[in-house]
Amino acid sequence: MFSTSFTGNDLLFLLRGAWVTLELTVASMLIGTLAGVLLGWLRASLPRATLPLGWFLDVFRSVPLLIQFVLFNALKSIAGLNWSAFSIGCLVLGVYAAAFCTEIIRSGILAVPPSLRRASRSLGLSYWQDLRYVVLPLAARVAFPGWLNLALGVMKDTALVMWIGIIELLRASQTIVTRIQEPLLVLCIAGAIYYLMSWVVARLGARLEKRWQEND
């Protein structure tokens, strides 16, 4: 007969960790998206002038995220900043998301046909009106699938914040495993929670994308 030491309180502890995971994901994607839209527009509009910016962002795309967490956490201590581990986690994940989101937005903007932009300008739209009413709406539809995949990836990457002391879903599951010594059960439950969160985000994204297509 199957018996386990896993209790309802353990499940609540995992769910609290899952909530921290969601908070980290939302905060970092908000930072990454806002920065990515601005930097992506700059990279698409001024490719040569912003070439050093592209090299700088390549660093964050290339260096493993775990190393970035450790370095940022060490710099916080060296600089004497009284920032919480959660703030460091949001900052690192936000910069990491911004590095990828910049290229996603840049590609979306460059995917808008130049002839369409010339037509909008010939109709009397200013540069900013063309950007707001023509370019960004079309670029958003092109970039959205990549942005959604980035959000799902960042959600899984939040597991690395355990190395700077944040108790998110994976850290919570490891704490329970240490106590009850049932890794298979606990990690299966944690994996199911990750899957459920990712499934909800993916379904909401697919519904939004379908609505965009229906409005074409």
mmCIF file of C-alpha atoms in Angstrom:
data_model
loop_
_atom_site.group_PDB
_atom_site.id
_atom_site.type_symbol
_atom_site.label_atom_id
_atom_site.label_comp_id
_atom_site.label_asym_id
_atom_site.label_seq_id
_atom_site.Cartn_x
_atom_site.Cartn_y
_atom_site.Cartn_z
ATOM 1 C CA MET A 1 0.000 0.000 0.000
ATOM 2 C CA PHE A 2 1.319 3.419 -0.981
ATOM 3 C CA SER A 3 2.143 5.727 1.912
ATOM 4 C CA THR A 4 3.838 9.103 1.970
ATOM 5 C CA SER A 5 4.964 11.753 4.386
ATOM 6 C CA PHE A 6 3.921 14.475 1.938
ATOM 7 C CA THR A 7 1.196 16.577 3.552
ATOM 8 C CA GLY A 8 -1.211 19.322 2.633
ATOM 9 C CA ASN A 9 1.104 21.856 4.235
ATOM 10 C CA ASP A 10 3.873 20.675 1.918
ATOM 11 C CA LEU A 11 1.590 21.287 -1.060
ATOM 12 C CA LEU A 12 0.829 24.788 0.201
ATOM 13 C CA PHE A 13 4.563 25.395 0.570
ATOM 14 C CA LEU A 14 5.060 24.352 -3.064
ATOM 15 C CA LEU A 15 2.209 26.609 -4.182
ATOM 16 C CA ARG A 16 3.738 29.561 -2.338
ATOM 17 C CA GLY A 17 6.984 28.816 -4.171
ATOM 18 C CA ALA A 18 5.038 28.679 -7.443
ATOM 19 C CA TRP A 19 3.569 32.105 -6.652
ATOM 20 C CA VAL A 20 7.091 33.501 -6.200
ATOM 21 C CA THR A 21 7.991 31.954 -9.563
ATOM 22 C CA LEU A 22 5.059 33.757 -11.185
ATOM 23 C CA GLU A 23 5.975 37.051 -9.501
ATOM 24 C CA LEU A 24 9.545 36.769 -10.774
ATOM 25 C CA THR A 25 8.342 35.913 -14.266
ATOM 26 C CA VAL A 26 5.875 38.802 -14.492
ATOM 27 C CA ALA A 27 8.302 41.372 -13.045
ATOM 28 C CA SER A 28 11.239 40.298 -15.215
ATOM 29 C CA MET A 29 9.136 40.104 -18.396
ATOM 30 C CA LEU A 30 7.741 43.570 -17.690
ATOM 31 C CA ILE A 31 11.280 44.949 -17.351
ATOM 32 C CA GLY A 32 12.503 42.964 -20.350
ATOM 33 C CA THR A 33 9.588 43.922 -22.588
ATOM 34 C CA LEU A 34 9.708 47.657 -21.866
ATOM 35 C CA ALA A 35 13.471 47.753 -22.369
ATOM 36 C CA GLY A 36 13.252 45.396 -25.351
ATOM 37 C CA VAL A 37 10.719 47.551 -27.201
ATOM 38 C CA LEU A 38 12.868 50.668 -26.798
ATOM 39 C CA LEU A 39 16.169 48.956 -27.601
ATOM 40 C CA GLY A 40 14.643 46.905 -30.410
ATOM 41 C CA TRP A 41 13.327 50.077 -32.056
ATOM 42 C CA LEU A 42 16.761 51.684 -31.732
ATOM 43 C CA ARG A 43 18.500 48.616 -33.182
ATOM 44 C CA ALA A 44 16.083 48.530 -36.122
ATOM 45 C CA SER A 45 16.215 52.292 -36.785
ATOM 46 C CA LEU A 46 19.938 52.890 -36.233
ATOM 47 C CA PRO A 47 21.679 49.551 -36.861
ATOM 48 C CA ARG A 48 25.199 50.940 -37.290
ATOM 49 C CA ALA A 49 25.032 53.513 -34.519
ATOM 50 C CA THR A 50 23.728 50.924 -32.065
ATOM 51 C CA LEU A 51 26.204 48.204 -33.017
ATOM 52 C CA PRO A 52 28.055 48.549 -29.657
ATOM 53 C CA LEU A 53 24.694 48.119 -27.932
ATOM 54 C CA GLY A 54 24.192 44.881 -29.855
ATOM 55 C CA TRP A 55 27.587 43.618 -28.690
ATOM 56 C CA PHE A 56 26.732 44.559 -25.114
ATOM 57 C CA LEU A 57 23.436 42.652 -25.246
ATOM 58 C CA ASP A 58 25.236 39.668 -26.757
ATOM 59 C CA VAL A 59 27.084 39.333 -23.453
ATOM 60 C CA PHE A 60 23.842 38.766 -21.560
ATOM 61 C CA ARG A 61 22.576 36.340 -24.186
ATOM 62 C CA SER A 62 25.827 34.366 -24.181
ATOM 63 C CA VAL A 63 26.904 34.206 -20.532
ATOM 64 C CA PRO A 64 25.056 31.460 -18.591
ATOM 65 C CA LEU A 65 22.308 32.903 -16.430
ATOM 66 C CA LEU A 66 23.657 31.259 -13.289
ATOM 67 C CA ILE A 67 26.942 33.144 -13.677
ATOM 68 C CA GLN A 68 25.006 36.387 -14.088
ATOM 69 C CA PHE A 69 23.122 35.749 -10.843
ATOM 70 C CA VAL A 70 26.333 35.104 -8.945
ATOM 71 C CA LEU A 71 28.114 38.143 -10.413
ATOM 72 C CA PHE A 72 25.234 40.546 -9.831
ATOM 73 C CA ASN A 73 24.826 39.283 -6.283
ATOM 74 C CA ALA A 74 28.547 39.774 -5.646
ATOM 75 C CA LEU A 75 28.484 43.283 -7.169
ATOM 76 C CA LYS A 76 25.582 44.162 -4.890
ATOM 77 C CA SER A 77 27.694 43.256 -1.865
ATOM 78 C CA ILE A 78 30.778 45.077 -3.189
ATOM 79 C CA ALA A 79 28.772 48.229 -3.939
ATOM 80 C CA GLY A 80 27.069 48.054 -0.544
ATOM 81 C CA LEU A 81 23.570 48.085 -2.033
ATOM 82 C CA ASN A 82 20.834 47.072 0.359
ATOM 83 C CA TRP A 83 18.816 45.223 -2.261
ATOM 84 C CA SER A 84 16.798 42.125 -1.502
ATOM 85 C CA ALA A 85 17.519 38.831 -3.235
ATOM 86 C CA PHE A 86 14.127 39.148 -4.940
ATOM 87 C CA SER A 87 15.126 42.532 -6.414
ATOM 88 C CA ILE A 88 18.398 41.063 -7.696
ATOM 89 C CA GLY A 89 16.496 38.146 -9.211
ATOM 90 C CA CYS A 90 14.060 40.472 -11.001
ATOM 91 C CA LEU A 91 16.896 42.694 -12.249
ATOM 92 C CA VAL A 92 19.031 39.869 -13.617
ATOM 93 C CA LEU A 93 16.104 38.083 -15.242
ATOM 94 C CA GLY A 94 14.809 41.417 -16.565
ATOM 95 C CA VAL A 95 18.134 42.291 -18.219
ATOM 96 C CA TYR A 96 18.403 38.754 -19.554
ATOM 97 C CA ALA A 97 14.872 38.973 -20.995
ATOM 98 C CA ALA A 98 15.596 42.429 -22.431
ATOM 99 C CA ALA A 99 18.641 41.100 -24.300
ATOM 100 C CA PHE A 100 16.488 38.540 -26.104
ATOM 101 C CA CYS A 101 13.395 40.727 -26.402
ATOM 102 C CA THR A 102 15.450 43.400 -28.168
ATOM 103 C CA GLU A 103 16.194 41.029 -31.039
ATOM 104 C CA ILE A 104 12.600 39.790 -31.121
ATOM 105 C CA ILE A 105 11.259 43.350 -31.445
ATOM 106 C CA ARG A 106 13.965 44.345 -33.936
ATOM 107 C CA SER A 107 13.076 41.392 -36.152
ATOM 108 C CA GLY A 108 9.382 42.242 -35.885
ATOM 109 C CA ILE A 109 9.951 45.853 -36.942
ATOM 110 C CA LEU A 110 12.205 44.857 -39.837
ATOM 111 C CA ALA A 111 9.529 42.392 -40.985
ATOM 112 C CA VAL A 112 7.163 45.278 -41.799
ATOM 113 C CA PRO A 113 7.435 45.850 -45.585
ATOM 114 C CA PRO A 114 9.180 49.140 -46.458
ATOM 115 C CA SER A 115 6.569 49.731 -49.160
ATOM 116 C CA LEU A 116 3.859 49.776 -46.495
ATOM 117 C CA ARG A 117 5.792 52.358 -44.507
ATOM 118 C CA ARG A 118 6.278 54.515 -47.596
ATOM 119 C CA ALA A 119 2.561 54.307 -48.343
ATOM 120 C CA SER A 120 1.659 55.429 -44.828
ATOM 121 C CA ARG A 121 4.061 58.365 -45.084
ATOM 122 C CA SER A 122 2.637 59.331 -48.476
ATOM 123 C CA LEU A 123 -0.813 59.518 -46.867
ATOM 124 C CA GLY A 124 0.464 62.257 -44.571
ATOM 125 C CA LEU A 125 1.362 60.308 -41.449
ATOM 126 C CA SER A 126 4.333 61.577 -39.494
ATOM 127 C CA TYR A 127 7.195 59.256 -38.522
ATOM 128 C CA TRP A 128 5.772 58.780 -35.027
ATOM 129 C CA GLN A 129 2.213 58.229 -36.311
ATOM 130 C CA ASP A 130 3.536 55.659 -38.778
ATOM 131 C CA LEU A 131 5.428 53.965 -35.954
ATOM 132 C CA ARG A 132 2.443 53.952 -33.607
ATOM 133 C CA TYR A 133 -0.414 53.048 -35.950
ATOM 134 C CA VAL A 134 1.307 50.953 -38.623
ATOM 135 C CA VAL A 135 4.702 49.587 -37.649
ATOM 136 C CA LEU A 136 4.279 48.605 -33.997
ATOM 137 C CA PRO A 137 0.880 46.846 -34.399
ATOM 138 C CA LEU A 138 2.220 44.761 -37.297
ATOM 139 C CA ALA A 139 5.557 44.144 -35.594
ATOM 140 C CA ALA A 140 3.770 43.023 -32.427
ATOM 141 C CA ARG A 141 1.939 40.285 -34.318
ATOM 142 C CA VAL A 142 5.177 39.045 -35.870
ATOM 143 C CA ALA A 143 7.112 39.224 -32.598
ATOM 144 C CA PHE A 144 4.433 37.794 -30.313
ATOM 145 C CA PRO A 145 5.233 34.053 -30.780
ATOM 146 C CA GLY A 146 8.899 34.707 -30.009
ATOM 147 C CA TRP A 147 7.958 36.864 -27.014
ATOM 148 C CA LEU A 148 5.666 34.122 -25.701
ATOM 149 C CA ASN A 149 8.412 31.507 -26.000
ATOM 150 C CA LEU A 150 10.740 33.889 -24.164
ATOM 151 C CA ALA A 151 8.212 34.263 -21.332
ATOM 152 C CA LEU A 152 7.922 30.482 -20.987
ATOM 153 C CA GLY A 153 11.704 30.177 -20.979
ATOM 154 C CA VAL A 154 12.086 32.858 -18.315
ATOM 155 C CA MET A 155 9.509 31.069 -16.166
ATOM 156 C CA LYS A 156 11.688 27.961 -16.180
ATOM 157 C CA ASP A 157 14.879 29.989 -15.701
ATOM 158 C CA THR A 158 13.496 31.399 -12.449
ATOM 159 C CA ALA A 159 14.575 28.084 -10.918
ATOM 160 C CA LEU A 160 18.139 29.453 -10.901
ATOM 161 C CA VAL A 161 17.294 32.148 -8.345
ATOM 162 C CA MET A 162 17.557 29.449 -5.694
ATOM 163 C CA TRP A 163 21.317 30.062 -5.822
ATOM 164 C CA ILE A 164 20.855 33.565 -4.383
ATOM 165 C CA GLY A 165 18.525 32.420 -1.610
ATOM 166 C CA ILE A 166 15.026 32.895 -3.061
ATOM 167 C CA ILE A 167 12.527 30.185 -2.203
ATOM 168 C CA GLU A 168 10.682 29.645 -5.475
ATOM 169 C CA LEU A 169 9.097 26.418 -6.690
ATOM 170 C CA LEU A 170 12.262 24.361 -7.219
ATOM 171 C CA ARG A 171 13.888 25.533 -3.969
ATOM 172 C CA ALA A 172 10.657 24.769 -2.116
ATOM 173 C CA SER A 173 10.580 21.255 -3.572
ATOM 174 C CA GLN A 174 14.213 20.647 -2.578
ATOM 175 C CA THR A 175 13.449 21.782 0.964
ATOM 176 C CA ILE A 176 10.624 19.255 1.198
ATOM 177 C CA VAL A 177 12.773 16.496 -0.350
ATOM 178 C CA THR A 178 15.447 17.119 2.283
ATOM 179 C CA ARG A 179 12.864 16.725 5.026
ATOM 180 C CA ILE A 180 10.786 13.733 3.858
ATOM 181 C CA GLN A 181 13.306 12.007 1.516
ATOM 182 C CA GLU A 182 10.772 11.358 -1.258
ATOM 183 C CA PRO A 183 12.376 13.062 -4.276
ATOM 184 C CA LEU A 184 10.414 11.234 -6.982
ATOM 185 C CA LEU A 185 7.020 12.221 -5.600
ATOM 186 C CA VAL A 186 7.928 15.801 -4.718
ATOM 187 C CA LEU A 187 9.688 16.546 -7.998
ATOM 188 C CA CYS A 188 6.805 15.026 -9.968
ATOM 189 C CA ILE A 189 4.399 17.362 -8.178
ATOM 190 C CA ALA A 190 6.712 20.344 -8.766
ATOM 191 C CA GLY A 191 7.015 19.381 -12.432
ATOM 192 C CA ALA A 192 3.231 19.146 -12.720
ATOM 193 C CA ILE A 193 2.904 22.660 -11.268
ATOM 194 C CA TYR A 194 5.476 23.998 -13.734
ATOM 195 C CA TYR A 195 3.598 22.298 -16.558
ATOM 196 C CA LEU A 196 0.254 23.712 -15.436
ATOM 197 C CA MET A 197 1.605 27.266 -15.222
ATOM 198 C CA SER A 198 3.268 26.976 -18.639
ATOM 199 C CA TRP A 199 0.134 25.447 -20.159
ATOM 200 C CA VAL A 200 -2.047 28.318 -18.934
ATOM 201 C CA VAL A 201 0.375 30.935 -20.305
ATOM 202 C CA ALA A 202 0.654 29.101 -23.642
ATOM 203 C CA ARG A 203 -3.127 28.756 -23.962
ATOM 204 C CA LEU A 204 -3.717 32.425 -23.193
ATOM 205 C CA GLY A 205 -1.076 33.341 -25.764
ATOM 206 C CA ALA A 206 -2.610 31.064 -28.406
ATOM 207 C CA ARG A 207 -6.049 32.562 -27.753
ATOM 208 C CA LEU A 208 -4.699 36.099 -28.146
ATOM 209 C CA GLU A 209 -2.872 35.186 -31.341
ATOM 210 C CA LYS A 210 -6.023 33.579 -32.761
ATOM 211 C CA ARG A 211 -8.039 36.693 -31.932
ATOM 212 C CA TRP A 212 -5.499 38.808 -33.809
ATOM 213 C CA GLN A 213 -5.818 36.568 -36.842
ATOM 214 C CA GLU A 214 -9.630 36.745 -36.747
ATOM 215 C CA ASN A 215 -9.460 40.546 -36.708
ATOM 216 C CA ASP A 216 -7.352 40.669 -39.882
#
